């Protein structure tokens, strides 16, 4: 008897899963942006909300005890949504510089995806990177042999990054 639960689609994340081992690009950019704002967060604090859409990530960093206290100490007031917007603009500009440099496929990714395709599986992806960021990632990944037909990015203010299930209609359809 044939199983009705046959796997048809595999969905991968990008940063830290298929490219950018250790998700170092976003971490480095968050560190640069927050240091420029005179806030010094630990690597653990910066990485804790990883996977969220980037504005949501910034909100989390500003809401953690250290971020909240440092913001209050530097600016004499709590942070506002306008502050999130300003930090996000700096984040995007800085990430644009850094993300392509970190977008070579990780060891084994191309071979694994090729094997899955040969087995008849569809391949999709989801990411916390927005469309603009992926415009930098996709060509570098493709140059390394990692290409996808389906890439699902977050909607503005989405939290967290798109769930793999959102790829079912988009990628498997």
CSV table of C-alpha atoms in Angstrom, one decimal:
chain,number,residue,atom,x,y,z
A,1,UNK,CA,0.0,0.0,0.0
A,2,UNK,CA,1.4,3.4,-1.0
A,3,UNK,CA,1.7,6.0,1.6
A,4,UNK,CA,-0.4,9.2,1.3
A,5,UNK,CA,2.3,11.2,3.1
A,6,UNK,CA,4.9,11.3,0.4
A,7,UNK,CA,7.3,14.2,0.6
A,8,UNK,CA,7.1,16.4,-2.4
A,9,UNK,CA,8.7,19.7,-1.4
A,10,UNK,CA,11.7,20.6,0.7
A,11,UNK,CA,11.9,24.2,2.0
A,12,UNK,CA,15.3,25.7,3.0
A,13,UNK,CA,16.1,28.9,4.8
A,14,UNK,CA,19.0,31.0,3.4
A,15,UNK,CA,21.3,32.8,6.0
A,16,UNK,CA,23.0,30.2,8.1
A,17,UNK,CA,21.3,27.2,6.3
A,18,UNK,CA,22.4,27.4,2.7
A,19,UNK,CA,24.6,30.5,2.5
A,20,UNK,CA,26.4,32.6,5.1
A,21,UNK,CA,27.5,30.0,7.5
A,22,UNK,CA,26.7,31.2,11.0
A,23,UNK,CA,24.4,33.9,9.7
A,24,UNK,CA,27.3,36.3,10.1
A,25,UNK,CA,26.1,39.0,7.7
A,26,UNK,CA,22.9,40.1,9.6
A,27,UNK,CA,24.8,39.8,12.9
A,28,UNK,CA,27.6,41.9,11.7
A,29,UNK,CA,25.2,44.5,10.3
A,30,UNK,CA,23.1,44.7,13.4
A,31,UNK,CA,26.3,45.2,15.4
A,32,UNK,CA,27.5,48.0,13.1
A,33,UNK,CA,24.2,49.8,13.1
A,34,UNK,CA,23.7,49.6,16.9
A,35,UNK,CA,27.3,50.7,17.6
A,36,UNK,CA,26.8,53.7,15.3
A,37,UNK,CA,23.7,54.5,17.5
A,38,UNK,CA,26.1,54.2,20.5
A,39,UNK,CA,24.4,51.0,21.7
A,40,UNK,CA,26.7,48.0,22.4
A,41,UNK,CA,24.9,44.6,22.4
A,42,UNK,CA,26.5,41.2,22.8
A,43,UNK,CA,26.6,38.7,20.0
A,44,UNK,CA,24.1,36.6,22.0
A,45,UNK,CA,21.7,39.5,22.3
A,46,UNK,CA,22.0,40.3,18.6
A,47,UNK,CA,21.5,36.7,17.6
A,48,UNK,CA,18.6,35.9,19.9
A,49,UNK,CA,15.8,37.2,17.6
A,50,UNK,CA,17.5,35.9,14.4
A,51,UNK,CA,14.9,34.7,11.9
A,52,UNK,CA,12.5,37.6,12.5
A,53,UNK,CA,11.8,40.1,9.8
A,54,UNK,CA,14.5,42.8,10.2
A,55,UNK,CA,12.3,45.6,11.7
A,56,UNK,CA,10.8,43.1,14.1
A,57,UNK,CA,14.4,42.1,15.0
A,58,UNK,CA,15.3,45.8,15.7
A,59,UNK,CA,12.3,46.2,17.9
A,60,UNK,CA,13.3,43.1,19.9
A,61,UNK,CA,16.9,44.4,20.3
A,62,UNK,CA,15.5,47.8,21.5
A,63,UNK,CA,13.1,46.0,23.8
A,64,UNK,CA,15.6,43.7,25.5
A,65,UNK,CA,16.8,44.9,28.9
A,66,UNK,CA,20.2,46.0,27.7
A,67,UNK,CA,18.9,47.7,24.5
A,68,UNK,CA,16.1,49.5,26.4
A,69,UNK,CA,18.5,50.7,29.1
A,70,UNK,CA,21.2,51.8,26.7
A,71,UNK,CA,18.7,53.7,24.5
A,72,UNK,CA,17.3,55.5,27.5
A,73,UNK,CA,20.8,56.3,28.7
A,74,UNK,CA,22.0,57.6,25.3
A,75,UNK,CA,18.8,59.5,24.3
A,76,UNK,CA,17.0,60.3,27.6
A,77,UNK,CA,13.8,58.7,26.4
A,78,UNK,CA,12.3,55.4,25.4
A,79,UNK,CA,12.6,54.4,21.7
A,80,UNK,CA,9.8,55.1,19.3
A,81,UNK,CA,8.7,53.5,16.0
A,82,UNK,CA,10.5,56.3,14.2
A,83,UNK,CA,13.7,55.1,15.8
A,84,UNK,CA,13.1,51.6,14.4
A,85,UNK,CA,12.5,53.1,11.0
A,86,UNK,CA,15.7,55.1,11.1
A,87,UNK,CA,17.7,52.0,12.3
A,88,UNK,CA,16.1,49.9,9.7
A,89,UNK,CA,17.1,52.3,6.9
A,90,UNK,CA,20.7,52.1,8.1
A,91,UNK,CA,20.5,48.4,8.4
A,92,UNK,CA,19.3,48.0,4.8
A,93,UNK,CA,22.0,50.2,3.5
A,94,UNK,CA,24.7,48.5,5.4
A,95,UNK,CA,23.4,45.0,4.7
A,96,UNK,CA,23.4,45.8,1.0
A,97,UNK,CA,27.2,46.2,1.3
A,98,UNK,CA,27.7,43.0,3.4
A,99,UNK,CA,25.1,40.4,2.2
A,100,UNK,CA,26.5,39.6,-1.2
A,101,UNK,CA,29.9,39.0,0.2
A,102,UNK,CA,28.4,36.2,2.4
A,103,UNK,CA,26.2,34.5,-0.2
A,104,UNK,CA,28.3,31.7,-1.5
A,105,UNK,CA,26.6,28.4,-1.0
A,106,UNK,CA,27.8,26.5,2.1
A,107,UNK,CA,29.7,23.2,1.6
A,108,UNK,CA,27.4,20.4,0.5
A,109,UNK,CA,24.3,22.6,-0.4
A,110,UNK,CA,24.6,22.4,-4.2
A,111,UNK,CA,25.1,18.6,-4.1
A,112,UNK,CA,22.3,18.1,-1.6
A,113,UNK,CA,19.8,20.2,-3.6
A,114,UNK,CA,20.9,18.4,-6.8
A,115,UNK,CA,20.3,15.0,-5.2
A,116,UNK,CA,16.9,16.1,-3.9
A,117,UNK,CA,15.9,17.3,-7.4
A,118,UNK,CA,17.1,14.0,-9.0
A,119,UNK,CA,14.8,12.2,-6.4
A,120,UNK,CA,11.9,14.2,-7.8
A,121,UNK,CA,11.5,16.7,-5.0
A,122,UNK,CA,10.6,20.3,-5.5
A,123,UNK,CA,12.8,22.8,-3.7
A,124,UNK,CA,11.6,26.1,-2.2
A,125,UNK,CA,13.0,28.6,0.2
A,126,UNK,CA,11.9,31.1,2.8
A,127,UNK,CA,13.9,33.9,4.4
A,128,UNK,CA,13.9,36.8,6.8
A,129,UNK,CA,15.7,38.8,4.0
A,130,UNK,CA,13.4,41.1,2.1
A,131,UNK,CA,13.2,41.2,-1.8
A,132,UNK,CA,15.8,44.0,-2.0
A,133,UNK,CA,18.3,42.0,0.0
A,134,UNK,CA,17.6,38.8,-2.0
A,135,UNK,CA,18.5,40.8,-5.2
A,136,UNK,CA,22.0,40.8,-3.8
A,137,UNK,CA,22.0,37.2,-2.5
A,138,UNK,CA,20.5,35.3,-5.5
A,139,UNK,CA,23.2,36.1,-8.2
A,140,UNK,CA,26.1,35.3,-5.9
A,141,UNK,CA,24.4,32.0,-4.8
A,142,UNK,CA,23.6,31.2,-8.5
A,143,UNK,CA,27.3,31.8,-9.4
A,144,UNK,CA,28.1,29.1,-6.9
A,145,UNK,CA,25.6,26.7,-8.4
A,146,UNK,CA,22.7,27.2,-6.0
A,147,UNK,CA,19.6,28.3,-7.9
A,148,UNK,CA,15.9,28.2,-6.9
A,149,UNK,CA,12.7,28.9,-8.7
A,150,UNK,CA,10.8,29.8,-5.6
A,151,UNK,CA,12.0,32.2,-2.9
A,152,UNK,CA,9.4,33.5,-0.4
A,153,UNK,CA,10.3,36.7,1.4
A,154,UNK,CA,8.5,38.4,4.3
A,155,UNK,CA,5.9,41.0,4.1
A,156,UNK,CA,6.7,44.3,5.7
A,157,UNK,CA,6.3,44.0,9.5
A,158,UNK,CA,5.9,40.2,9.3
A,159,UNK,CA,7.1,38.3,12.3
A,160,UNK,CA,8.8,35.9,12.1
A,161,UNK,CA,10.1,35.1,8.7
A,162,UNK,CA,7.6,33.3,6.4
A,163,UNK,CA,6.7,29.9,7.7
A,164,UNK,CA,7.7,27.1,5.4
A,165,UNK,CA,4.1,26.2,5.0
A,166,UNK,CA,3.5,29.5,3.2
A,167,UNK,CA,5.6,28.0,0.4
A,168,UNK,CA,3.1,25.2,-0.3
A,169,UNK,CA,0.9,27.1,-2.6
A,170,UNK,CA,3.7,29.3,-4.1
A,171,UNK,CA,6.4,26.7,-4.6
A,172,UNK,CA,4.6,23.4,-4.9
A,173,UNK,CA,1.7,24.7,-7.0
